[in-house]
Short mmCIF file of N, CA and C in Angstrom, two decimals:
data_model
loop_
_atom_site.label_atom_id
_atom_site.label_comp_id
_atom_site.label_asym_id
_atom_site.label_seq_id
_atom_site.Cartn_x
_atom_site.Cartn_y
_atom_site.Cartn_z
N UNK A 1 26.22 7.89 -10.55
CA UNK A 1 25.76 8.72 -9.45
C UNK A 1 24.79 7.94 -8.58
N UNK A 2 24.77 8.29 -7.32
CA UNK A 2 23.81 7.68 -6.39
C UNK A 2 22.69 8.66 -6.14
N UNK A 3 21.52 8.13 -5.86
CA UNK A 3 20.35 8.95 -5.56
C UNK A 3 19.65 8.39 -4.34
N UNK A 4 18.97 9.26 -3.63
CA UNK A 4 18.15 8.86 -2.49
C UNK A 4 16.72 9.27 -2.78
N UNK A 5 15.79 8.40 -2.48
CA UNK A 5 14.40 8.74 -2.75
C UNK A 5 13.92 9.82 -1.79
N UNK A 6 13.06 10.66 -2.29
CA UNK A 6 12.47 11.72 -1.46
C UNK A 6 11.39 11.09 -0.59
N UNK A 7 11.15 11.68 0.56
CA UNK A 7 10.07 11.15 1.39
C UNK A 7 8.74 11.21 0.65
N UNK A 8 8.02 10.14 0.71
CA UNK A 8 6.69 10.11 0.12
C UNK A 8 5.76 9.35 1.05
N UNK A 9 4.53 9.75 1.03
CA UNK A 9 3.52 9.04 1.81
C UNK A 9 2.68 8.21 0.86
N UNK A 10 2.34 7.03 1.31
CA UNK A 10 1.55 6.12 0.49
C UNK A 10 0.44 5.52 1.34
N UNK A 11 -0.56 5.04 0.69
CA UNK A 11 -1.56 4.18 1.32
C UNK A 11 -1.15 2.76 0.95
N UNK A 12 -1.20 1.85 1.89
CA UNK A 12 -0.79 0.48 1.60
C UNK A 12 -1.69 -0.49 2.35
N UNK A 13 -2.01 -1.59 1.69
CA UNK A 13 -2.89 -2.61 2.26
C UNK A 13 -2.30 -3.98 1.96
N UNK A 14 -2.36 -4.88 2.95
CA UNK A 14 -1.87 -6.24 2.76
C UNK A 14 -2.79 -6.99 1.82
N UNK A 15 -2.19 -7.82 0.98
CA UNK A 15 -2.95 -8.68 0.08
C UNK A 15 -3.30 -9.96 0.84
N UNK A 16 -4.60 -10.22 0.97
CA UNK A 16 -5.06 -11.41 1.70
C UNK A 16 -5.24 -12.62 0.80
N UNK A 17 -5.61 -12.38 -0.46
CA UNK A 17 -5.77 -13.50 -1.39
C UNK A 17 -5.51 -13.03 -2.82
N UNK A 18 -5.02 -13.95 -3.62
CA UNK A 18 -4.79 -13.71 -5.03
C UNK A 18 -5.61 -14.74 -5.80
N UNK A 19 -6.58 -14.25 -6.57
CA UNK A 19 -7.44 -15.16 -7.32
C UNK A 19 -6.78 -15.61 -8.61
N UNK A 20 -7.53 -16.36 -9.38
CA UNK A 20 -6.99 -16.85 -10.65
C UNK A 20 -6.76 -15.68 -11.61
N UNK A 21 -5.84 -15.89 -12.51
CA UNK A 21 -5.52 -14.86 -13.49
C UNK A 21 -6.51 -14.92 -14.65
N UNK A 22 -6.90 -13.73 -15.13
CA UNK A 22 -7.77 -13.65 -16.29
C UNK A 22 -6.98 -13.98 -17.55
N UNK A 23 -7.68 -14.10 -18.66
CA UNK A 23 -7.00 -14.42 -19.91
C UNK A 23 -6.01 -13.34 -20.33
N UNK A 24 -6.23 -12.10 -19.88
CA UNK A 24 -5.30 -11.01 -20.21
C UNK A 24 -4.15 -10.91 -19.21
N UNK A 25 -4.07 -11.84 -18.25
CA UNK A 25 -2.98 -11.85 -17.28
C UNK A 25 -3.27 -11.11 -15.99
N UNK A 26 -4.41 -10.42 -15.90
CA UNK A 26 -4.76 -9.67 -14.69
C UNK A 26 -5.11 -10.65 -13.56
N UNK A 27 -4.78 -10.25 -12.33
CA UNK A 27 -5.06 -11.08 -11.15
C UNK A 27 -6.00 -10.31 -10.23
N UNK A 28 -6.99 -11.01 -9.72
CA UNK A 28 -7.93 -10.40 -8.77
C UNK A 28 -7.40 -10.59 -7.36
N UNK A 29 -7.35 -9.47 -6.61
CA UNK A 29 -6.79 -9.47 -5.26
C UNK A 29 -7.85 -9.09 -4.24
N UNK A 30 -7.71 -9.61 -3.02
CA UNK A 30 -8.53 -9.19 -1.89
C UNK A 30 -7.58 -8.57 -0.89
N UNK A 31 -7.90 -7.32 -0.46
CA UNK A 31 -7.02 -6.58 0.44
C UNK A 31 -7.55 -6.60 1.86
N UNK A 32 -6.69 -6.25 2.84
CA UNK A 32 -7.09 -6.28 4.24
C UNK A 32 -8.03 -5.16 4.63
N UNK A 33 -8.35 -4.25 3.72
CA UNK A 33 -9.36 -3.23 3.99
C UNK A 33 -10.71 -3.64 3.44
N UNK A 34 -10.82 -4.89 2.96
CA UNK A 34 -12.08 -5.42 2.46
C UNK A 34 -12.30 -5.19 0.97
N UNK A 35 -11.44 -4.42 0.33
CA UNK A 35 -11.63 -4.12 -1.08
C UNK A 35 -11.08 -5.23 -1.96
N UNK A 36 -11.68 -5.36 -3.12
CA UNK A 36 -11.16 -6.22 -4.17
C UNK A 36 -10.50 -5.33 -5.21
N UNK A 37 -9.34 -5.70 -5.67
CA UNK A 37 -8.62 -4.92 -6.68
C UNK A 37 -8.18 -5.85 -7.79
N UNK A 38 -7.83 -5.26 -8.92
CA UNK A 38 -7.30 -6.03 -10.04
C UNK A 38 -5.89 -5.55 -10.33
N UNK A 39 -4.95 -6.47 -10.29
CA UNK A 39 -3.57 -6.18 -10.66
C UNK A 39 -3.42 -6.52 -12.13
N UNK A 40 -3.31 -5.49 -12.97
CA UNK A 40 -3.20 -5.72 -14.40
C UNK A 40 -1.89 -6.43 -14.73
N UNK A 41 -1.82 -7.00 -15.92
CA UNK A 41 -0.59 -7.66 -16.36
C UNK A 41 0.55 -6.65 -16.38
N UNK A 42 0.27 -5.42 -16.78
CA UNK A 42 1.29 -4.37 -16.81
C UNK A 42 1.83 -4.09 -15.40
N UNK A 43 0.94 -4.03 -14.42
CA UNK A 43 1.35 -3.78 -13.04
C UNK A 43 2.23 -4.92 -12.51
N UNK A 44 1.99 -6.12 -13.03
CA UNK A 44 2.72 -7.29 -12.58
C UNK A 44 4.03 -7.52 -13.34
N UNK A 45 4.42 -6.57 -14.16
CA UNK A 45 5.63 -6.75 -14.96
C UNK A 45 6.87 -6.97 -14.10
N UNK A 46 6.92 -6.32 -12.92
CA UNK A 46 8.08 -6.43 -12.03
C UNK A 46 7.91 -7.51 -10.97
N UNK A 47 6.67 -7.71 -10.54
CA UNK A 47 6.44 -8.63 -9.41
C UNK A 47 5.01 -9.15 -9.47
N UNK A 48 4.86 -10.47 -9.42
CA UNK A 48 3.53 -11.07 -9.36
C UNK A 48 3.06 -11.05 -7.91
N UNK A 49 1.86 -10.53 -7.66
CA UNK A 49 1.38 -10.43 -6.29
C UNK A 49 1.23 -11.79 -5.62
N UNK A 50 1.57 -11.80 -4.33
CA UNK A 50 1.41 -13.00 -3.50
C UNK A 50 0.73 -12.58 -2.20
N UNK A 51 0.12 -13.54 -1.54
CA UNK A 51 -0.49 -13.28 -0.24
C UNK A 51 0.60 -12.75 0.70
N UNK A 52 0.29 -11.65 1.40
CA UNK A 52 1.25 -11.04 2.32
C UNK A 52 1.96 -9.84 1.73
N UNK A 53 1.94 -9.71 0.39
CA UNK A 53 2.52 -8.53 -0.24
C UNK A 53 1.66 -7.31 0.08
N UNK A 54 2.14 -6.15 -0.30
CA UNK A 54 1.40 -4.90 -0.11
C UNK A 54 0.96 -4.31 -1.44
N UNK A 55 -0.27 -3.83 -1.46
CA UNK A 55 -0.83 -3.05 -2.57
C UNK A 55 -0.57 -1.60 -2.17
N UNK A 56 0.23 -0.88 -2.95
CA UNK A 56 0.69 0.46 -2.59
C UNK A 56 0.13 1.48 -3.58
N UNK A 57 -0.42 2.57 -3.03
CA UNK A 57 -0.94 3.67 -3.84
C UNK A 57 -0.23 4.94 -3.37
N UNK A 58 0.48 5.60 -4.29
CA UNK A 58 1.18 6.84 -3.93
C UNK A 58 0.20 8.01 -3.95
N UNK A 59 0.63 9.14 -3.41
CA UNK A 59 -0.19 10.34 -3.43
C UNK A 59 -0.52 10.78 -4.86
N UNK A 60 0.36 10.44 -5.80
CA UNK A 60 0.13 10.79 -7.20
C UNK A 60 -0.77 9.78 -7.90
N UNK A 61 -1.15 8.71 -7.19
CA UNK A 61 -2.05 7.71 -7.77
C UNK A 61 -1.36 6.55 -8.45
N UNK A 62 -0.03 6.46 -8.35
CA UNK A 62 0.68 5.32 -8.94
C UNK A 62 0.46 4.08 -8.08
N UNK A 63 0.28 2.95 -8.74
CA UNK A 63 0.03 1.68 -8.06
C UNK A 63 1.24 0.78 -8.18
N UNK A 64 1.46 -0.01 -7.15
CA UNK A 64 2.49 -1.04 -7.22
C UNK A 64 2.17 -2.15 -6.25
N UNK A 65 2.80 -3.28 -6.47
CA UNK A 65 2.72 -4.41 -5.55
C UNK A 65 4.12 -4.60 -5.01
N UNK A 66 4.24 -4.69 -3.69
CA UNK A 66 5.55 -4.70 -3.06
C UNK A 66 5.65 -5.87 -2.07
N UNK A 67 6.71 -6.69 -2.17
CA UNK A 67 6.91 -7.75 -1.19
C UNK A 67 7.14 -7.15 0.20
N UNK A 68 6.76 -7.86 1.27
CA UNK A 68 6.86 -7.32 2.62
C UNK A 68 8.25 -6.83 3.01
N UNK A 69 9.30 -7.59 2.66
CA UNK A 69 10.64 -7.16 3.08
C UNK A 69 11.04 -5.84 2.41
N UNK A 70 10.74 -5.68 1.15
CA UNK A 70 11.03 -4.42 0.45
C UNK A 70 10.17 -3.28 1.00
N UNK A 71 8.89 -3.59 1.27
CA UNK A 71 7.98 -2.57 1.79
C UNK A 71 8.47 -2.03 3.13
N UNK A 72 8.81 -2.94 4.05
CA UNK A 72 9.23 -2.52 5.39
C UNK A 72 10.61 -1.85 5.39
N UNK A 73 11.45 -2.16 4.40
CA UNK A 73 12.74 -1.49 4.29
C UNK A 73 12.57 -0.04 3.83
N UNK A 74 11.51 0.22 3.06
CA UNK A 74 11.31 1.55 2.50
C UNK A 74 10.35 2.42 3.31
N UNK A 75 9.34 1.83 3.89
CA UNK A 75 8.27 2.60 4.55
C UNK A 75 8.17 2.29 6.04
N UNK A 76 7.76 3.28 6.80
CA UNK A 76 7.40 3.08 8.20
C UNK A 76 6.03 3.70 8.38
N UNK A 77 5.29 3.17 9.32
CA UNK A 77 3.91 3.63 9.54
C UNK A 77 3.90 5.04 10.11
N UNK A 78 3.01 5.87 9.62
CA UNK A 78 2.80 7.20 10.17
C UNK A 78 1.35 7.30 10.63
N UNK A 79 1.17 7.99 11.71
CA UNK A 79 -0.18 8.19 12.22
C UNK A 79 -0.81 9.37 11.50
N UNK A 80 -2.07 9.26 11.21
CA UNK A 80 -2.81 10.34 10.56
C UNK A 80 -3.03 11.45 11.58
N UNK A 81 -2.48 12.66 11.33
CA UNK A 81 -2.61 13.73 12.32
C UNK A 81 -4.06 14.10 12.60
N UNK A 82 -4.94 13.99 11.61
CA UNK A 82 -6.35 14.30 11.84
C UNK A 82 -6.96 13.31 12.82
N UNK A 83 -6.62 12.03 12.67
CA UNK A 83 -7.15 11.02 13.59
C UNK A 83 -6.60 11.22 14.99
N UNK A 84 -5.31 11.58 15.10
CA UNK A 84 -4.71 11.83 16.40
C UNK A 84 -5.39 13.02 17.08
N UNK A 85 -5.67 14.08 16.32
CA UNK A 85 -6.35 15.26 16.87
C UNK A 85 -7.76 14.89 17.33
N UNK A 86 -8.47 14.12 16.54
CA UNK A 86 -9.82 13.70 16.93
C UNK A 86 -9.80 12.89 18.22
N UNK A 87 -8.83 12.01 18.34
CA UNK A 87 -8.70 11.20 19.57
C UNK A 87 -8.38 12.08 20.76
N UNK A 88 -7.51 13.07 20.59
CA UNK A 88 -7.15 14.00 21.69
C UNK A 88 -8.36 14.81 22.13
N UNK A 89 -9.14 15.28 21.18
CA UNK A 89 -10.36 16.05 21.50
C UNK A 89 -11.34 15.17 22.26
N UNK A 90 -11.51 13.93 21.79
CA UNK A 90 -12.43 12.99 22.47
C UNK A 90 -11.98 12.76 23.91
N UNK A 91 -10.68 12.54 24.11
CA UNK A 91 -10.17 12.31 25.47
C UNK A 91 -10.40 13.55 26.35
N UNK A 92 -10.19 14.74 25.79
CA UNK A 92 -10.36 15.97 26.56
C UNK A 92 -11.83 16.15 26.95
N UNK A 93 -12.73 15.82 26.05
CA UNK A 93 -14.16 15.97 26.34
C UNK A 93 -14.63 14.93 27.36
N UNK A 94 -14.04 13.74 27.34
CA UNK A 94 -14.41 12.69 28.27
C UNK A 94 -13.81 12.92 29.65
N UNK A 95 -12.64 13.61 29.70
CA UNK A 95 -11.86 13.73 30.92
C UNK A 95 -12.38 14.72 31.88
#
């Protein structure tokens, strides 16, 4: 049988650097939002993070590392409706 994934929203950040691996296999990452994260050995079972990959967090809190080509094939950017509303209000007040 074939299946199609349901729409899901995720938070995603580009990986800017991958530090040395710890003795337990974990890798320290620097993301484009300024945060440092640790990719555990378990998280890296499918894919070892590289610079340019995406650190993905689902609404349910699941973490993954995704290569850019796979990420862009699955996800497209959505604008935050709250931010769009705030910008519209600001423009109306300024106008």
